[in-house]
């Protein structure tokens, strides 16, 4: 196998890795906000279920959760779903990361001074106007550093999809390295993850800059 | 009557903070509330502005009943629409300013008139600039709150309240969070509003100011209004022993 073929094959894996990364963020960033708000619900049953969900997601390995989503339908219900591999991976990643983002949002919301709510209330803003106009923009600025950490972890966590034999960069690197007795695929994978993280860090820094017009 | 509060009672758990408060504010009147810390002054303003709910009593704005005694004697609040209407009657200036840090000075002043009152943008802009000019902040319209001194921030907060065209303005110790050299600029703009006959209620520890600008002074202690009257009556010729003590305490301390 020439270096060129190796790179093309792994290139497809890179696209799959990027797909997991993007879909996880698109799903978990908004879902995390919904979960954070439900966790503050006055209904004790709702907030209780959400708390249990969050602690399971954070208290067990993501690798195990992926296996459960993939094999669970069959072992629990005898259901054989076609092309279930990829949806199971995305489901596992989204539900796991949403729990982490929810906790980040919650700490951000709780750090807001009560005076912001009171000023808005006296001015006559409705609850949802207060949240979307006054609270949320400030919360986003406060939590950006924690979100950056989580997103960088996600870049590396995408490699866990190899558990379900999904052909992303990491799986392919292992396979090609074994079949070609070559170290090169690992170097390519390493460079890919490094560059991806660099791009993420750069992007997040730009976003933080965009929020630096006030303190 | 712009505001009428009758027989107000309010407790936090077992702590009775407002025990039986009755007072009213006429159109164009400037009322100062003085009294030792912990006497319930902030709680009274917070009840008047619906940040706290009262346990018993009557609240009327512009002769509209907003809170009345219910069948069980407990305070019964009107429906949301009427409360919303009443909220449109007042503005509150906080001790800690509570400006929106992510909005420019101009947006702090314009946002609620646009979003809450749904007024015309050009009209709101024109009025906001007028109010900022009055507060001496025309050149700060594009600044953000963190770029301003405490005195300037408090003047933005006053402008923000004025832009809603309230019938009555409440101030809760508007200069207490400021360095002494900055209190003067804030007191001056409040004095200017008094001269323009705005209806206002000012909780303050600035006794010479309260005496100079207000038409009525209310002295509160331990959840009661101990004494109220003209500044001359309350400051120079107090009837109650507790008022005498409080006022002489201030004089000994300050001069
Ligand atoms: N949210 C609250 N919960 C419990 N106690 C409170 C609360 N707000 C005020 N208090 C108590 O009520 C009393 C009066 O407070 P406050 O109205 O702030 O007095 P003042 O403004 O005259 O200094 C104080 O003893 C204070 O500790
Ligand atoms: Mg107070």
Short mmCIF file of C-alpha atoms and ligand atoms in Angstrom, two decimals:
data_model
loop_
_atom_site.label_atom_id
_atom_site.label_comp_id
_atom_site.label_asym_id
_atom_site.label_seq_id
_atom_site.Cartn_x
_atom_site.Cartn_y
_atom_site.Cartn_z
CA UNK A 1 0.00 0.00 0.00
CA UNK A 2 1.47 3.33 -1.01
CA UNK A 3 1.41 6.33 1.29
CA UNK A 4 -1.12 7.90 -1.05
CA UNK A 5 -3.60 4.99 -0.79
CA UNK A 6 -3.12 4.91 2.96
CA UNK A 7 -3.94 8.58 3.18
CA UNK A 8 -7.04 8.26 0.98
CA UNK A 9 -8.37 5.33 3.01
CA UNK A 10 -7.77 7.14 6.26
CA UNK A 11 -9.23 10.29 4.79
CA UNK A 12 -12.60 8.60 4.70
CA UNK A 13 -12.16 7.71 8.37
CA UNK A 14 -11.37 11.34 9.09
CA UNK A 15 -14.64 12.40 7.49
CA UNK A 16 -16.51 9.87 9.65
CA UNK A 17 -14.76 11.16 12.76
CA UNK A 18 -15.69 14.73 11.85
CA UNK A 19 -19.27 13.57 11.25
CA UNK A 20 -19.49 12.08 14.77
CA UNK A 21 -17.98 15.27 16.20
CA UNK A 22 -20.36 17.64 14.40
CA UNK A 23 -23.53 15.60 14.97
CA UNK A 24 -22.69 15.20 18.67
CA UNK A 25 -22.32 18.96 19.12
CA UNK A 26 -25.41 19.80 17.06
CA UNK A 27 -27.44 17.41 19.21
CA UNK A 28 -25.96 17.83 22.67
CA UNK A 29 -25.45 21.60 22.90
CA UNK A 30 -29.19 22.42 22.65
CA UNK A 31 -30.31 19.21 24.40
CA UNK A 32 -28.03 20.10 27.31
CA UNK A 33 -29.91 23.40 27.72
CA UNK A 34 -33.26 21.62 27.77
CA UNK A 35 -31.91 19.20 30.38
CA UNK A 36 -30.47 22.03 32.49
CA UNK A 37 -33.86 23.78 32.51
CA UNK A 38 -35.76 20.56 33.28
CA UNK A 39 -33.36 19.89 36.16
CA UNK A 40 -34.56 23.17 37.73
CA UNK A 41 -38.19 22.14 37.27
CA UNK A 42 -40.49 22.64 40.24
CA UNK A 43 -41.93 19.19 39.53
CA UNK A 44 -39.89 16.90 41.83
CA UNK A 45 -40.39 13.82 39.65
CA UNK A 46 -39.04 15.56 36.54
CA UNK A 47 -36.03 17.07 38.29
CA UNK A 48 -35.39 13.75 40.08
CA UNK A 49 -35.34 11.75 36.84
CA UNK A 50 -33.04 14.32 35.26
CA UNK A 51 -30.64 14.17 38.21
CA UNK A 52 -30.44 10.36 37.98
CA UNK A 53 -29.92 10.57 34.22
CA UNK A 54 -27.08 13.07 34.64
CA UNK A 55 -25.33 11.05 37.32
CA UNK A 56 -25.52 7.82 35.28
CA UNK A 57 -24.15 9.57 32.18
CA UNK A 58 -21.29 11.08 34.14
CA UNK A 59 -20.69 8.11 36.42
CA UNK A 60 -20.22 5.32 33.84
CA UNK A 61 -17.70 5.04 30.98
CA UNK A 62 -18.84 6.35 27.62
CA UNK A 63 -17.45 3.19 26.07
CA UNK A 64 -19.88 1.09 28.13
CA UNK A 65 -22.77 3.41 27.25
CA UNK A 66 -22.01 2.94 23.53
CA UNK A 67 -22.12 -0.84 23.94
CA UNK A 68 -25.44 -0.60 25.78
CA UNK A 69 -27.03 1.55 23.05
CA UNK A 70 -25.72 -0.77 20.34
CA UNK A 71 -26.50 -4.16 21.86
CA UNK A 72 -29.31 -3.13 24.24
CA UNK A 73 -32.20 -3.28 21.73
CA UNK A 74 -31.27 -6.86 20.82
CA UNK A 75 -30.49 -8.25 24.27
CA UNK A 76 -33.36 -6.46 26.02
CA UNK A 77 -36.12 -6.63 23.40
CA UNK A 78 -34.81 -9.04 20.81
CA UNK A 79 -35.03 -6.20 18.31
CA UNK A 80 -32.75 -6.35 15.30
CA UNK A 81 -32.52 -2.91 13.78
CA UNK A 82 -30.90 -2.52 10.40
CA UNK A 83 -27.99 -0.09 10.09
CA UNK A 84 -28.19 0.52 13.83
CA UNK A 85 -24.45 0.99 14.33
CA UNK A 86 -24.16 4.64 13.36
CA UNK A 87 -27.40 5.84 15.05
CA UNK A 88 -26.35 4.01 18.23
CA UNK A 89 -23.01 5.83 18.21
CA UNK A 90 -24.62 9.25 17.74
CA UNK A 91 -27.29 8.50 20.36
CA UNK A 92 -24.62 7.46 22.86
CA UNK A 93 -22.45 10.50 22.23
CA UNK A 94 -25.31 13.02 22.22
CA UNK A 95 -26.93 11.76 25.44
CA UNK A 96 -23.57 11.58 27.21
CA UNK A 97 -22.34 15.02 26.17
CA UNK A 98 -25.73 16.62 26.79
CA UNK A 99 -25.40 15.60 30.46
CA UNK A 100 -22.00 17.29 30.73
CA UNK A 101 -23.20 20.42 28.92
CA UNK A 102 -26.30 20.53 31.14
CA UNK A 103 -24.13 20.72 34.24
CA UNK A 104 -22.02 23.46 32.67
CA UNK A 105 -25.15 25.46 31.75
CA UNK A 106 -26.57 24.96 35.23
CA UNK A 107 -23.46 26.29 36.95
CA UNK A 108 -23.50 29.25 34.56
CA UNK A 109 -27.16 30.03 35.22
CA UNK A 110 -26.69 29.72 38.99
CA UNK A 111 -23.72 32.08 38.89
CA UNK A 112 -25.90 34.92 37.56
CA UNK A 113 -26.53 37.64 40.16
CA UNK A 114 -30.16 37.82 41.28
CA UNK A 115 -30.12 41.59 40.58
CA UNK A 116 -30.21 40.88 36.83
CA UNK A 117 -33.50 39.00 37.22
CA UNK A 118 -34.94 41.67 39.51
CA UNK A 119 -33.99 44.57 37.23
CA UNK A 120 -35.64 42.76 34.31
CA UNK A 121 -38.73 41.92 36.34
CA UNK A 122 -39.24 45.53 37.45
CA UNK A 123 -38.82 46.73 33.86
CA UNK A 124 -41.64 44.38 32.88
CA UNK A 125 -39.78 41.73 30.86
CA UNK A 126 -41.60 38.40 30.74
CA UNK A 127 -39.84 35.30 32.07
CA UNK A 128 -38.81 34.13 28.61
CA UNK A 129 -37.69 37.62 27.52
CA UNK A 130 -35.59 37.78 30.68
CA UNK A 131 -34.02 34.41 29.97
CA UNK A 132 -33.26 34.88 26.28
CA UNK A 133 -32.34 38.60 26.29
CA UNK A 134 -30.69 39.14 29.66
CA UNK A 135 -29.59 35.85 31.23
CA UNK A 136 -28.60 33.50 28.40
CA UNK A 137 -26.16 35.82 26.58
CA UNK A 138 -24.28 36.42 29.82
CA UNK A 139 -24.35 32.73 30.74
CA UNK A 140 -22.83 31.80 27.37
CA UNK A 141 -19.93 34.16 27.94
CA UNK A 142 -19.35 32.76 31.43
CA UNK A 143 -19.32 29.11 30.38
CA UNK A 144 -17.28 29.34 27.16
CA UNK A 145 -14.00 28.19 28.80
CA UNK A 146 -15.69 25.07 30.24
CA UNK A 147 -17.41 24.36 26.93
CA UNK A 148 -14.04 24.60 25.16
CA UNK A 149 -12.59 21.96 27.47
CA UNK A 150 -15.52 19.66 26.79
CA UNK A 151 -15.32 20.11 23.02
CA UNK A 152 -11.61 19.30 23.02
CA UNK A 153 -12.33 16.16 25.02
CA UNK A 154 -14.94 15.24 22.42
CA UNK A 155 -12.39 15.37 19.60
CA UNK A 156 -10.42 12.66 21.36
CA UNK A 157 -13.51 10.77 22.56
CA UNK A 158 -14.70 10.21 18.97
CA UNK A 159 -12.09 7.42 18.84
CA UNK A 160 -14.33 5.44 21.25
CA UNK A 161 -16.55 4.67 18.25
CA UNK A 162 -13.98 1.97 17.44
CA UNK A 163 -15.65 -0.03 20.25
CA UNK A 164 -18.55 -0.64 17.86
CA UNK A 165 -16.13 -1.34 14.98
CA UNK A 166 -17.04 1.90 13.23
CA UNK A 167 -14.47 2.78 10.58
CA UNK A 168 -13.32 6.13 11.86
CA UNK A 169 -9.70 7.31 11.92
CA UNK A 170 -8.62 5.41 14.98
CA UNK A 171 -10.09 2.03 13.89
CA UNK A 172 -8.62 2.38 10.43
CA UNK A 173 -5.20 3.28 11.78
CA UNK A 174 -5.17 0.10 13.85
CA UNK A 175 -6.35 -2.08 10.96
CA UNK A 176 -4.01 -0.69 8.34
CA UNK A 177 -1.09 -0.75 10.72
CA UNK A 178 -1.69 -4.44 11.44
CA UNK A 179 -2.23 -5.49 7.82
CA UNK A 180 0.70 -3.47 6.41
CA UNK A 181 2.99 -3.85 9.43
CA UNK A 182 3.53 -0.14 9.32
CA UNK A 183 3.76 2.54 11.97
CA UNK A 184 2.75 5.33 9.54
CA UNK A 185 -1.05 5.09 10.09
CA UNK A 186 -0.58 5.97 13.77
CA UNK A 187 1.47 9.00 12.81
CA UNK A 188 -1.24 10.09 10.37
CA UNK A 189 -3.96 9.60 13.03
CA UNK A 190 -1.90 11.51 15.60
CA UNK A 191 -1.38 14.43 13.25
CA UNK A 192 -5.11 14.42 12.41
CA UNK A 193 -6.25 14.60 16.05
CA UNK A 194 -3.67 17.26 16.83
CA UNK A 195 -4.70 19.45 13.92
CA UNK A 196 -8.39 18.94 14.73
CA UNK A 197 -7.84 20.04 18.31
CA UNK A 198 -5.85 23.01 17.14
CA UNK A 199 -8.69 24.04 14.86
CA UNK A 200 -11.22 23.65 17.69
CA UNK A 201 -9.10 25.69 20.09
CA UNK A 202 -8.71 28.40 17.46
CA UNK A 203 -12.43 28.47 16.73
CA UNK A 204 -13.36 28.68 20.39
CA UNK A 205 -10.84 31.46 20.93
CA UNK A 206 -12.51 33.44 18.14
CA UNK A 207 -15.90 32.93 19.79
CA UNK A 208 -14.54 34.04 23.17
CA UNK A 209 -13.08 37.13 21.48
CA UNK A 210 -16.49 37.91 20.02
CA UNK A 211 -17.86 38.01 23.56
CA UNK A 212 -15.06 40.15 24.99
CA UNK A 213 -16.67 43.49 24.17
CA UNK A 214 -18.01 43.64 27.72
CA UNK A 215 -17.07 42.45 31.18
CA UNK B 1 -53.04 59.24 44.75
CA UNK B 2 -50.24 57.64 42.72
CA UNK B 3 -49.51 54.98 45.33
CA UNK B 4 -51.43 53.87 48.36
CA UNK B 5 -50.22 51.15 50.71
CA UNK B 6 -52.46 50.30 53.67
CA UNK B 7 -51.85 48.05 56.67
CA UNK B 8 -49.04 46.19 54.96
CA UNK B 9 -47.70 43.13 56.74
CA UNK B 10 -44.84 41.01 55.55
CA UNK B 11 -42.79 38.34 57.25
CA UNK B 12 -39.97 36.04 56.23
CA UNK B 13 -40.73 32.84 58.11
CA UNK B 14 -41.09 33.82 61.73
CA UNK B 15 -39.40 37.19 61.22
CA UNK B 16 -41.98 39.97 60.98
CA UNK B 17 -40.34 42.62 58.84
CA UNK B 18 -43.26 44.93 58.01
CA UNK B 19 -45.72 45.02 60.88
CA UNK B 20 -48.42 47.50 59.92
CA UNK B 21 -47.31 49.99 57.33
CA UNK B 22 -49.61 52.58 55.80
CA UNK B 23 -48.46 55.39 53.59
CA UNK B 24 -49.34 57.08 50.37
CA UNK B 25 -47.70 59.22 47.72
CA UNK B 26 -49.42 62.07 45.90
CA UNK B 27 -48.69 63.08 42.33
CA UNK B 28 -45.56 65.22 42.17
CA UNK B 29 -44.59 64.45 45.74
CA UNK B 30 -41.04 63.49 46.78
CA UNK B 31 -41.01 61.24 49.85
CA UNK B 32 -37.87 60.23 51.73
CA UNK B 33 -37.78 57.10 53.87
CA UNK B 34 -35.17 57.10 56.60
CA UNK B 35 -34.43 54.70 59.42
CA UNK B 36 -31.82 52.36 60.85
CA UNK B 37 -30.51 49.47 58.82
CA UNK B 38 -32.73 46.39 59.09
CA UNK B 39 -35.87 48.41 59.78
CA UNK B 40 -37.61 47.15 56.61
CA UNK B 41 -37.11 50.03 54.16
CA UNK B 42 -35.87 47.89 51.29
CA UNK B 43 -38.56 45.29 51.96
CA UNK B 44 -41.19 48.02 51.72
CA UNK B 45 -39.90 49.13 48.30
CA UNK B 46 -39.61 45.51 47.17
CA UNK B 47 -43.24 44.92 48.16
CA UNK B 48 -44.33 48.07 46.35
CA UNK B 49 -42.54 46.89 43.19
CA UNK B 50 -43.81 43.29 43.45
CA UNK B 51 -40.34 41.81 43.98
CA UNK B 52 -41.81 40.48 47.23
CA UNK B 53 -45.44 39.57 47.90
CA UNK B 54 -47.13 41.00 50.96
CA UNK B 55 -48.99 38.80 53.47
CA UNK B 56 -51.74 41.30 54.34
CA UNK B 57 -52.77 44.75 53.22
CA UNK B 58 -53.86 46.88 50.31
CA UNK B 59 -51.83 48.24 47.40
CA UNK B 60 -53.31 50.73 44.93
CA UNK B 61 -51.61 52.36 41.96
CA UNK B 62 -53.32 55.32 40.28
CA UNK B 63 -56.46 54.50 42.26
CA UNK B 64 -56.58 50.96 40.85
CA UNK B 65 -56.80 48.16 43.41
CA UNK B 66 -53.93 45.80 42.79
CA UNK B 67 -53.85 43.96 46.11
CA UNK B 68 -56.90 43.65 48.37
CA UNK B 69 -57.69 41.54 51.41
CA UNK B 70 -59.18 38.22 50.29
CA UNK B 71 -62.00 36.33 51.99
CA UNK B 72 -59.52 34.82 54.46
CA UNK B 73 -58.01 38.25 55.22
CA UNK B 74 -54.79 37.37 53.38
CA UNK B 75 -53.56 39.61 50.60
CA UNK B 76 -55.18 38.78 47.27
CA UNK B 77 -53.29 39.87 44.14
CA UNK B 78 -55.09 40.94 40.96
CA UNK B 79 -54.73 38.98 37.74
CA UNK B 80 -51.58 39.11 35.64
CA UNK B 81 -52.88 41.71 33.21
CA UNK B 82 -53.69 44.20 35.97
CA UNK B 83 -50.33 43.60 37.67
CA UNK B 84 -48.59 44.13 34.34
CA UNK B 85 -50.47 47.40 33.97
CA UNK B 86 -49.46 48.46 37.48
CA UNK B 87 -45.84 47.52 36.78
CA UNK B 88 -45.90 50.01 33.96
CA UNK B 89 -46.53 52.72 36.59
CA UNK B 90 -43.25 52.50 38.45
CA UNK B 91 -39.49 52.37 38.07
CA UNK B 92 -36.95 51.20 40.63
CA UNK B 93 -33.34 52.29 41.01
CA UNK B 94 -31.29 49.73 42.92
CA UNK B 95 -28.44 50.29 45.33
CA UNK B 96 -26.25 48.02 43.14
CA UNK B 97 -27.40 49.61 39.80
CA UNK B 98 -28.08 46.19 38.19
CA UNK B 99 -27.36 47.44 34.69
CA UNK B 100 -27.24 44.84 31.91
CA UNK B 101 -23.48 44.48 31.32
CA UNK B 102 -23.83 43.01 27.81
CA UNK B 103 -25.81 46.03 26.58
CA UNK B 104 -24.36 49.41 25.73
CA UNK B 105 -25.58 52.41 27.73
CA UNK B 106 -28.01 53.32 24.95
CA UNK B 107 -29.35 49.76 24.68
CA UNK B 108 -29.78 49.55 28.46
CA UNK B 109 -32.04 52.59 28.18
CA UNK B 110 -33.85 51.63 24.94
CA UNK B 111 -34.38 47.89 25.32
CA UNK B 112 -37.34 47.79 27.72
CA UNK B 113 -39.32 50.59 25.99
CA UNK B 114 -38.87 48.68 22.70
CA UNK B 115 -39.35 45.12 23.92
CA UNK B 116 -41.75 45.57 26.84
CA UNK B 117 -43.73 48.66 25.82
CA UNK B 118 -43.34 47.90 22.09
CA UNK B 119 -42.93 51.56 21.24
CA UNK B 120 -41.71 53.03 17.99
CA UNK B 121 -37.94 52.84 17.56
CA UNK B 122 -37.27 56.38 16.37
CA UNK B 123 -39.36 57.83 19.15
CA UNK B 124 -37.64 55.67 21.78
CA UNK B 125 -34.21 56.61 20.44
CA UNK B 126 -34.98 60.30 20.55
CA UNK B 127 -36.31 60.06 24.08
CA UNK B 128 -33.41 57.89 25.28
CA UNK B 129 -30.90 60.45 24.02
CA UNK B 130 -32.87 63.20 25.75
CA UNK B 131 -32.85 61.32 29.06
CA UNK B 132 -29.15 60.49 28.75
CA UNK B 133 -28.47 64.14 28.05
CA UNK B 134 -30.36 65.09 31.17
CA UNK B 135 -28.23 62.62 33.14
CA UNK B 136 -25.09 64.19 31.64
CA UNK B 137 -24.24 61.01 29.76
CA UNK B 138 -24.91 61.84 26.12
CA UNK B 139 -21.30 61.15 25.18
CA UNK B 140 -21.41 57.75 26.91
CA UNK B 141 -24.28 56.32 24.82
CA UNK B 142 -22.04 53.78 23.10
CA UNK B 143 -20.00 52.85 26.18
CA UNK B 144 -20.53 49.63 28.13
CA UNK B 145 -21.30 49.69 31.86
CA UNK B 146 -17.86 48.32 32.86
CA UNK B 147 -16.26 51.37 31.28
CA UNK B 148 -18.14 53.76 33.57
CA UNK B 149 -17.62 54.95 37.13
CA UNK B 150 -20.14 53.94 39.78
CA UNK B 151 -21.75 57.36 39.68
CA UNK B 152 -22.13 57.19 35.91
CA UNK B 153 -23.55 53.66 36.12
CA UNK B 154 -26.15 54.79 38.64
CA UNK B 155 -27.11 57.69 36.38
CA UNK B 156 -27.58 55.20 33.51
CA UNK B 157 -29.81 53.16 35.82
CA UNK B 158 -31.87 56.27 36.51
CA UNK B 159 -32.06 57.00 32.78
CA UNK B 160 -33.19 53.40 32.17
CA UNK B 161 -36.01 53.83 34.68
CA UNK B 162 -37.03 57.25 33.31
CA UNK B 163 -37.21 55.99 29.73
CA UNK B 164 -40.23 53.87 30.71
CA UNK B 165 -42.13 57.08 31.56
CA UNK B 166 -43.16 55.83 35.00
CA UNK B 167 -45.72 57.59 37.18
CA UNK B 168 -43.54 57.02 40.23
CA UNK B 169 -39.85 56.31 40.78
CA UNK B 170 -38.44 54.35 43.70
CA UNK B 171 -34.83 54.70 44.82
CA UNK B 172 -33.32 52.21 47.28
CA UNK B 173 -30.24 53.87 48.78
CA UNK B 174 -29.05 55.03 45.36
CA UNK B 175 -25.71 56.35 46.65
CA UNK B 176 -24.80 53.74 49.27
CA UNK B 177 -22.65 51.67 46.90
CA UNK B 178 -20.72 54.74 45.71
CA UNK B 179 -17.43 56.25 46.83
CA UNK B 180 -18.15 59.43 48.77
CA UNK B 181 -16.80 61.68 46.03
CA UNK B 182 -19.32 60.22 43.57
CA UNK B 183 -22.49 60.58 45.64
CA UNK B 184 -22.82 64.28 44.79
CA UNK B 185 -23.31 63.76 41.05
CA UNK B 186 -26.09 61.22 41.67
CA UNK B 187 -27.83 63.31 44.32
CA UNK B 188 -27.71 66.29 41.95
CA UNK B 189 -29.63 64.46 39.21
CA UNK B 190 -32.18 63.19 41.74
CA UNK B 191 -32.61 66.75 42.98
CA UNK B 192 -33.18 67.80 39.39
CA UNK B 193 -35.98 65.22 39.08
CA UNK B 194 -37.56 66.55 42.26
CA UNK B 195 -37.49 70.03 40.76
CA UNK B 196 -39.22 68.66 37.65
CA UNK B 197 -41.99 67.39 39.93
CA UNK B 198 -41.44 63.68 39.36
CA UNK B 199 -43.28 61.55 41.91
CA UNK B 200 -40.69 59.65 43.90
CA UNK B 201 -39.88 57.64 46.99
CA UNK B 202 -36.25 57.73 48.09
CA UNK B 203 -34.78 55.46 50.75
CA UNK B 204 -31.62 57.22 51.87
CA UNK B 205 -29.06 57.70 54.61
CA UNK B 206 -28.12 61.14 53.23
CA UNK B 207 -29.96 63.15 55.88
CA UNK B 208 -29.09 66.67 54.68
CA UNK B 209 -30.25 65.64 51.21
CA UNK B 210 -33.53 64.14 52.50
CA UNK B 211 -34.16 67.28 54.48
CA UNK B 212 -33.39 69.59 51.58
CA UNK B 213 -35.30 67.95 48.73
CA UNK B 214 -38.27 65.99 50.05
CA UNK B 215 -41.79 67.21 50.74
CA UNK B 216 -42.46 64.36 53.13
CA UNK B 217 -40.16 62.34 55.38
CA UNK B 218 -41.06 58.90 56.72
CA UNK B 219 -39.09 57.48 59.65
CA UNK B 220 -39.19 53.67 59.91
CA UNK B 221 -37.99 51.50 62.75
CA UNK B 222 -38.40 47.76 63.33
CA UNK B 223 -41.14 47.30 60.78
CA UNK B 224 -43.24 50.28 61.80
CA UNK B 225 -43.57 53.82 60.52
CA UNK B 226 -42.75 55.66 63.73
CA UNK B 227 -43.31 59.15 62.43
CA UNK B 228 -43.99 60.97 59.17
CA UNK B 229 -44.34 64.61 58.25
CA UNK B 230 -42.61 67.54 56.59
CA UNK B 231 -38.81 67.59 56.78
CA UNK B 232 -39.05 70.41 59.35
CA UNK B 233 -41.38 68.38 61.57
CA UNK B 234 -39.34 65.18 61.45
CA UNK B 235 -35.82 66.62 61.54
CA UNK B 236 -36.23 69.75 63.66
CA UNK B 237 -39.17 68.91 65.88
CA UNK B 238 -39.60 65.12 66.13
CA UNK B 239 -42.45 64.01 68.39
CA UNK B 240 -41.30 60.48 69.12
CA UNK B 241 -38.36 59.58 71.34
CA UNK B 242 -37.09 56.98 68.83
CA UNK B 243 -36.99 59.57 66.04
CA UNK B 244 -35.09 62.02 68.22
CA UNK B 245 -32.49 59.37 69.06
CA UNK B 246 -32.03 58.39 65.43
CA UNK B 247 -31.69 61.94 64.16
CA UNK B 248 -29.38 63.14 66.89
CA UNK B 249 -27.30 59.99 66.37
CA UNK B 250 -26.80 61.03 62.77
CA UNK B 251 -25.94 64.59 63.69
CA UNK B 252 -23.34 63.52 66.26
CA UNK B 253 -21.87 61.07 63.83
CA UNK B 254 -21.64 63.33 60.82
CA UNK B 255 -20.98 66.82 62.07
N1 LIG C 1 -35.46 37.58 51.58
C1 LIG C 1 -35.33 37.68 52.93
N2 LIG C 1 -35.38 36.57 53.69
C2 LIG C 1 -35.26 36.67 55.03
N3 LIG C 1 -35.08 37.80 55.70
C3 LIG C 1 -35.03 38.95 55.01
C4 LIG C 1 -35.14 38.94 53.58
N4 LIG C 1 -35.04 40.23 53.15
C5 LIG C 1 -34.88 40.98 54.25
N5 LIG C 1 -34.87 40.23 55.37
C6 LIG C 1 -34.75 40.72 56.74
O1 LIG C 1 -35.73 41.71 56.92
C7 LIG C 1 -35.25 42.76 57.75
C8 LIG C 1 -35.41 44.09 57.07
O2 LIG C 1 -34.54 44.13 55.96
P1 LIG C 1 -34.51 45.37 54.95
O3 LIG C 1 -35.87 45.59 54.42
O4 LIG C 1 -33.43 45.07 53.96
O5 LIG C 1 -34.09 46.57 55.89
P2 LIG C 1 -33.45 47.97 55.50
O6 LIG C 1 -33.56 48.16 54.04
O7 LIG C 1 -34.25 48.97 56.27
O8 LIG C 1 -32.04 47.95 55.98
C9 LIG C 1 -33.80 42.41 58.10
O9 LIG C 1 -33.77 41.80 59.36
C10 LIG C 1 -33.43 41.42 57.02
O10 LIG C 1 -32.46 40.52 57.50
MG1 LIG C 2 -32.06 48.42 52.57
#
